[in-house]
PDB file of C-alpha atoms in Angstrom:
ATOM      1  CA  LEU A  58     157.396  59.841 121.238  1.00 91.00           C
ATOM      2  CA  LEU A  59     157.036  60.513 125.340  1.00 89.00           C
ATOM      3  CA  ARG A  60     155.245  58.032 126.764  1.00 90.00           C
ATOM      4  CA  GLY A  61     153.363  58.427 130.100  1.00 88.00           C
ATOM      5  CA  LYS A  62     151.412  56.779 132.362  1.00 87.00           C
ATOM      6  CA  SER A  63     148.241  57.564 130.866  1.00 88.00           C
ATOM      7  CA  ALA A  64     149.185  59.011 127.571  1.00 91.00           C
ATOM      8  CA  THR A  65     151.899  59.057 124.446  1.00 94.00           C
ATOM      9  CA  LEU A  66     152.900  62.421 123.199  1.00 95.00           C
ATOM     10  CA  LEU A  67     154.382  62.946 119.377  1.00 97.00           C
ATOM     11  CA  THR A  68     156.903  65.619 120.263  1.00 97.00           C
ATOM     12  CA  PHE A  69     158.886  67.499 117.604  1.00 97.00           C
ATOM     13  CA  GLY A  70     161.917  70.296 118.156  1.00 95.00           C
ATOM     14  CA  PHE A  71     162.142  73.366 116.047  1.00 95.00           C
ATOM     15  CA  LEU A  72     164.704  76.551 115.957  1.00 90.00           C
ATOM     16  CA  TYR A  73     163.437  79.305 114.520  1.00 89.00           C
ATOM     17  CA  ASN A  74     165.159  79.823 110.540  1.00 89.00           C
ATOM     18  CA  MET A  75     168.463  80.753 111.776  1.00 85.00           C
ATOM     19  CA  TRP A  76     169.870  82.855 109.318  1.00 82.00           C
ATOM     20  CA  ASN A  77     173.110  83.287 111.159  1.00 84.00           C
ATOM     21  CA  ALA A  78     174.101  79.923 112.367  1.00 80.00           C
ATOM     22  CA  CYS A  79     177.324  78.807 112.667  1.00 84.00           C
ATOM     23  CA  PRO A  80     178.883  77.131 109.602  1.00 83.00           C
ATOM     24  CA  VAL A  81     179.180  73.957 110.969  1.00 86.00           C
ATOM     25  CA  ALA A  82     175.433  73.845 112.153  1.00 83.00           C
ATOM     26  CA  ILE A  83     172.900  72.785 109.606  1.00 85.00           C
ATOM     27  CA  VAL A  84     169.507  74.572 110.319  1.00 87.00           C
ATOM     28  CA  ASP A  85     166.697  73.363 108.188  1.00 92.00           C
ATOM     29  CA  LYS A  86     164.244  76.021 107.263  1.00 93.00           C
ATOM     30  CA  VAL A  87     160.776  74.925 109.338  1.00 96.00           C
ATOM     31  CA  GLU A  88     159.014  75.679 105.881  1.00 96.00           C
ATOM     32  CA  GLU A  89     160.935  73.052 104.280  1.00 96.00           C
ATOM     33  CA  VAL A  90     160.571  70.351 106.995  1.00 96.00           C
ATOM     34  CA  VAL A  91     156.979  70.229 107.321  1.00 97.00           C
ATOM     35  CA  GLU A  92     157.159  69.534 104.008  1.00 97.00           C
ATOM     36  CA  SER A  93     159.428  66.526 104.305  1.00 97.00           C
ATOM     37  CA  GLN A  94     158.304  62.885 103.946  1.00 97.00           C
ATOM     38  CA  TRP A  95     159.600  61.866 107.191  1.00 97.00           C
ATOM     39  CA  PHE A  96     157.335  64.590 109.485  1.00 97.00           C
ATOM     40  CA  ARG A  97     154.618  63.668 107.451  1.00 97.00           C
ATOM     41  CA  ASP A  98     155.198  59.946 107.795  1.00 97.00           C
ATOM     42  CA  ALA A  99     155.753  60.693 111.838  1.00 97.00           C
ATOM     43  CA  LEU A 100     152.250  62.218 112.128  1.00 97.00           C
ATOM     44  CA  THR A 101     150.370  59.353 110.373  1.00 96.00           C
ATOM     45  CA  ASP A 102     152.224  56.529 111.238  1.00 94.00           C
ATOM     46  CA  LEU A 103     152.809  56.299 115.013  1.00 93.00           C
ATOM     47  CA  ASP A 104     150.277  56.248 117.617  1.00 93.00           C
ATOM     48  CA  TYR A 105     150.019  59.261 120.154  1.00 95.00           C
ATOM     49  CA  ASP A 106     147.506  61.192 121.976  1.00 95.00           C
ATOM     50  CA  ALA A 107     148.306  64.620 121.220  1.00 96.00           C
ATOM     51  CA  ILE A 108     151.449  66.625 119.558  1.00 97.00           C
ATOM     52  CA  VAL A 109     154.097  68.982 121.703  1.00 97.00           C
ATOM     53  CA  ILE A 110     156.247  71.227 119.672  1.00 97.00           C
ATOM     54  CA  LEU A 111     159.270  72.300 121.616  1.00 96.00           C
ATOM     55  CA  ALA A 112     159.975  75.634 119.526  1.00 95.00           C
ATOM     56  CA  HIS A 113     162.986  77.864 120.048  1.00 94.00           C
ATOM     57  CA  MET A 114     160.672  80.827 119.061  1.00 94.00           C
ATOM     58  CA  HIS A 115     158.258  83.803 120.523  1.00 93.00           C
ATOM     59  CA  VAL A 116     154.625  82.434 121.161  1.00 92.00           C
ATOM     60  CA  GLU A 117     153.169  83.799 118.396  1.00 91.00           C
ATOM     61  CA  ASP A 118     156.042  83.490 115.840  1.00 95.00           C
ATOM     62  CA  PRO A 119     154.815  83.596 112.285  1.00 96.00           C
ATOM     63  CA  LEU A 120     156.295  80.288 112.353  1.00 97.00           C
ATOM     64  CA  VAL A 121     153.993  78.767 114.876  1.00 97.00           C
ATOM     65  CA  PRO A 122     151.073  78.724 112.610  1.00 97.00           C
ATOM     66  CA  VAL A 123     153.501  77.361 109.707  1.00 97.00           C
ATOM     67  CA  LEU A 124     154.129  74.112 111.516  1.00 98.00           C
ATOM     68  CA  LEU A 125     150.439  74.147 112.925  1.00 98.00           C
ATOM     69  CA  SER A 126     149.034  74.411 109.370  1.00 98.00           C
ATOM     70  CA  ALA A 127     151.174  71.538 108.171  1.00 98.00           C
ATOM     71  CA  ILE A 128     150.332  69.590 110.847  1.00 98.00           C
ATOM     72  CA  ARG A 129     146.565  70.147 110.624  1.00 98.00           C
ATOM     73  CA  SER A 130     146.878  69.239 107.225  1.00 97.00           C
ATOM     74  CA  VAL A 131     147.883  66.021 107.701  1.00 97.00           C
ATOM     75  CA  VAL A 132     146.154  65.092 111.379  1.00 97.00           C
ATOM     76  CA  GLY A 133     143.201  67.184 111.313  1.00 96.00           C
ATOM     77  CA  ASP A 134     141.542  69.670 114.126  1.00 94.00           C
ATOM     78  CA  LYS A 135     140.308  66.984 116.422  1.00 93.00           C
ATOM     79  CA  VAL A 136     144.098  66.394 117.590  1.00 95.00           C
ATOM     80  CA  ALA A 137     145.721  68.611 120.911  1.00 96.00           C
ATOM     81  CA  VAL A 138     148.861  70.581 119.747  1.00 97.00           C
ATOM     82  CA  GLN A 139     150.667  72.135 122.422  1.00 96.00           C
ATOM     83  CA  PHE A 140     153.963  74.556 121.492  1.00 97.00           C
ATOM     84  CA  VAL A 141     156.166  74.888 124.239  1.00 95.00           C
ATOM     85  CA  THR A 142     158.350  78.316 122.900  1.00 94.00           C
ATOM     86  CA  GLY A 143     160.835  80.140 124.719  1.00 90.00           C
ATOM     87  CA  HIS A 144     163.363  82.416 122.754  1.00 87.00           C
ATOM     88  CA  THR A 145     161.780  85.748 123.928  1.00 88.00           C
ATOM     89  CA  HIS A 146     161.976  84.709 127.512  1.00 87.00           C
ATOM     90  CA  ILE A 147     158.289  85.890 128.738  1.00 89.00           C
ATOM     91  CA  ARG A 148     155.502  85.051 130.236  1.00 91.00           C
ATOM     92  CA  SER A 149     152.689  84.690 127.828  1.00 93.00           C
ATOM     93  CA  TYR A 150     150.386  82.033 126.143  1.00 94.00           C
ATOM     94  CA  ALA A 151     148.178  82.055 122.811  1.00 95.00           C
ATOM     95  CA  ALA A 152     144.982  79.922 121.967  1.00 95.00           C
ATOM     96  CA  LEU A 153     145.849  78.832 118.292  1.00 96.00           C
ATOM     97  CA  ASP A 154     142.371  77.183 117.731  1.00 95.00           C
ATOM     98  CA  ASP A 155     140.119  74.990 120.168  1.00 94.00           C
ATOM     99  CA  MET A 156     142.608  72.264 120.172  1.00 95.00           C
ATOM    100  CA  ALA A 157     146.246  74.195 120.038  1.00 96.00           C
ATOM    101  CA  SER A 158     147.960  76.910 122.031  1.00 95.00           C
ATOM    102  CA  SER A 159     151.416  78.279 122.599  1.00 96.00           C
ATOM    103  CA  PHE A 160     152.950  78.827 125.763  1.00 93.00           C
ATOM    104  CA  GLU A 161     156.111  80.399 127.132  1.00 93.00           C
ATOM    105  CA  ALA A 162     157.164  80.325 130.520  1.00 90.00           C
ATOM    106  CA  GLY A 163     158.956  83.093 131.367  1.00 85.00           C
ATOM    107  CA  HIS A 164     163.072  83.519 132.268  1.00 82.00           C
ATOM    108  CA  TYR A 165     165.887  83.370 134.558  1.00 80.00           C
ATOM    109  CA  LEU A 166     163.708  81.150 136.694  1.00 78.00           C
ATOM    110  CA  ASP A 167     161.180  83.741 137.417  1.00 84.00           C
ATOM    111  CA  THR A 168     158.215  81.303 136.570  1.00 87.00           C
ATOM    112  CA  LEU A 169     157.878  77.589 136.268  1.00 85.00           C
ATOM    113  CA  GLY A 170     155.831  76.821 133.049  1.00 87.00           C
ATOM    114  CA  PHE A 171     153.648  73.568 134.394  1.00 88.00           C
ATOM    115  CA  LEU A 172     151.836  71.947 131.424  1.00 89.00           C
ATOM    116  CA  SER A 173     149.478  68.678 132.123  1.00 90.00           C
ATOM    117  CA  PHE A 174     147.273  66.749 129.461  1.00 91.00           C
ATOM    118  CA  ASP A 175     144.154  65.706 129.851  1.00 89.00           C
ATOM    119  CA  THR A 176     143.429  62.098 128.583  1.00 86.00           C
ATOM    120  CA  SER A 177     139.699  62.728 129.225  1.00 86.00           C
ATOM    121  CA  GLU A 178     138.932  65.561 127.514  1.00 88.00           C
ATOM    122  CA  GLY A 179     142.196  65.776 125.381  1.00 89.00           C
ATOM    123  CA  LEU A 180     143.306  68.902 126.086  1.00 90.00           C
ATOM    124  CA  PHE A 181     146.595  70.461 127.600  1.00 93.00           C
ATOM    125  CA  ASP A 182     146.287  72.972 130.708  1.00 91.00           C
ATOM    126  CA  HIS A 183     149.132  75.333 131.402  1.00 91.00           C
ATOM    127  CA  ARG A 184     149.824  76.989 134.576  1.00 89.00           C
ATOM    128  CA  PHE A 185     152.369  79.885 135.345  1.00 90.00           C
ATOM    129  CA  ILE A 186     154.026  79.152 138.663  1.00 88.00           C
ATOM    130  CA  ASP A 187     155.944  82.174 140.633  1.00 87.00           C
ATOM    131  CA  ALA A 188     159.069  80.652 141.395  1.00 83.00           C
ATOM    132  CA  ASN A 189     159.537  81.858 144.756  1.00 79.00           C
ATOM    133  CA  ILE A 190     159.637  80.287 148.520  1.00 75.00           C
ATOM    134  CA  GLU A 191     155.960  81.564 148.897  1.00 76.00           C
ATOM    135  CA  ALA A 192     154.490  79.835 146.100  1.00 79.00           C
ATOM    136  CA  LEU A 193     156.322  76.567 145.530  1.00 77.00           C
ATOM    137  CA  PRO A 194     155.111  75.004 149.404  1.00 76.00           C
ATOM    138  CA  ASP A 195     151.529  76.282 148.188  1.00 76.00           C
ATOM    139  CA  LEU A 196     152.074  74.422 144.784  1.00 77.00           C
ATOM    140  CA  LEU A 197     153.122  71.161 146.660  1.00 76.00           C
ATOM    141  CA  ASP A 198     150.177  71.509 149.270  1.00 77.00           C
ATOM    142  CA  VAL A 199     152.617  71.828 151.902  1.00 75.00           C
ATOM    143  CA  SER A 200     151.592  74.244 154.823  1.00 73.00           C
ATOM    144  CA  VAL A 201     155.217  76.177 155.706  1.00 70.00           C
ATOM    145  CA  SER A 202     154.878  79.242 158.423  1.00 68.00           C
ATOM    146  CA  HIS A 203     157.147  82.182 157.559  1.00 62.00           C
ATOM    147  CA  GLU A 204     159.496  81.215 159.981  1.00 66.00           C
ATOM    148  CA  ASP A 205     160.044  77.881 158.433  1.00 68.00           C
ATOM    149  CA  ASN A 206     160.914  79.183 155.003  1.00 67.00           C
ATOM    150  CA  GLU A 207     164.753  78.803 155.689  1.00 69.00           C
ATOM    151  CA  ALA A 208     163.723  74.969 156.100  1.00 71.00           C
ATOM    152  CA  TRP A 209     163.382  75.368 152.299  1.00 73.00           C
ATOM    153  CA  MET A 210     166.864  77.142 151.609  1.00 76.00           C
ATOM    154  CA  THR A 211     170.017  75.268 150.695  1.00 82.00           C
ATOM    155  CA  PRO A 212     173.039  77.179 152.713  1.00 88.00           C
ATOM    156  CA  ASN A 213     174.023  79.078 149.560  1.00 92.00           C
ATOM    157  CA  GLY A 214     170.409  80.068 148.962  1.00 84.00           C
ATOM    158  CA  LYS A 215     170.515  81.763 152.599  1.00 86.00           C
ATOM    159  CA  ALA A 216     173.695  83.160 151.950  1.00 92.00           C
ATOM    160  CA  LEU A 217     172.840  84.822 148.769  1.00 91.00           C
ATOM    161  CA  SER A 218     169.208  85.812 150.276  1.00 87.00           C
ATOM    162  CA  ASP A 219     171.444  87.070 153.281  1.00 92.00           C
ATOM    163  CA  LEU A 220     173.495  89.201 150.934  1.00 96.00           C
ATOM    164  CA  ILE A 221     170.696  90.721 149.298  1.00 94.00           C
ATOM    165  CA  ILE A 222     168.763  91.871 152.412  1.00 94.00           C
ATOM    166  CA  LYS A 223     172.037  93.190 153.651  1.00 97.00           C
ATOM    167  CA  THR A 224     172.970  95.055 150.299  1.00 97.00           C
ATOM    168  CA  GLN A 225     169.441  96.615 150.274  1.00 96.00           C
ATOM    169  CA  THR A 226     169.688  97.770 153.775  1.00 95.00           C
ATOM    170  CA  ASP A 227     172.882  99.242 153.344  1.00 96.00           C
ATOM    171  CA  LEU A 228     171.781 100.899 149.818  1.00 96.00           C
ATOM    172  CA  GLY A 229     168.576 102.375 152.067  1.00 93.00           C
ATOM    173  CA  LEU A 230     166.477 100.359 149.378  1.00 93.00           C
ATOM    174  CA  LEU A 231     164.179  99.252 152.112  1.00 91.00           C
ATOM    175  CA  ASP A 232     163.539 102.917 153.459  1.00 91.00           C
ATOM    176  CA  TYR A 233     159.872 103.781 152.999  1.00 85.00           C
ATOM    177  CA  VAL A 234     160.420 107.604 151.249  1.00 84.00           C
ATOM    178  CA  GLY A 235     157.030 108.741 150.240  1.00 83.00           C
ATOM    179  CA  CYS A 236     154.197 107.550 147.760  1.00 82.00           C
ATOM    180  CA  ALA A 237     152.900 109.100 144.662  1.00 80.00           C
ATOM    181  CA  THR A 238     149.542 110.213 145.003  1.00 82.00           C
ATOM    182  CA  ARG A 239     148.791 109.331 141.655  1.00 82.00           C
ATOM    183  CA  THR A 240     149.795 106.908 138.706  1.00 81.00           C
ATOM    184  CA  TYR A 241     151.884 108.610 136.003  1.00 79.00           C
ATOM    185  CA  TYR A 242     152.125 107.158 132.442  1.00 76.00           C
ATOM    186  CA  VAL A 243     154.544 107.584 129.405  1.00 76.00           C
ATOM    187  CA  GLU A 244     152.436 108.174 126.101  1.00 74.00           C
ATOM    188  CA  GLU A 245     154.102 107.108 122.837  1.00 60.00           C
TER     189      GLU A 245
END
């Protein structure tokens, strides 16, 4: 259980059905776990406001509805269920039913995924936040001018940014060479 100031979240963690796991690791199949007594007991015996599933799988993996169906069969459809997924490393969101959704927040720190739970409505909300020097001050409601951006950088971050700009300049990647007059698509 994760206990916050105003809500308690029942939290489970699942892997996909890893068929090629290391022999010393035991990975139980999701379909078997959701039928186990301990899983059903956790859903019925504990006091919580919502359920969070941390799942190392795609946002719409076929195991997501397996998990949701097993949860719904025990607690009904009035409990909020939030899947926090992340195997494909994409920015994606899927509404699963009126009280459940699946959320994957990107990869390589290009995105900060933010979830909140509104106890008055009993629902989760999500945000995709671009992880960059422009978005973060705005998120924190802090006014930072372009000249002050360096105040947000660590020495290593500044050195890396300087190296990237130098490399782009040396390779001519910042030079404007033209503009396509139309958009081109590759048809499959």
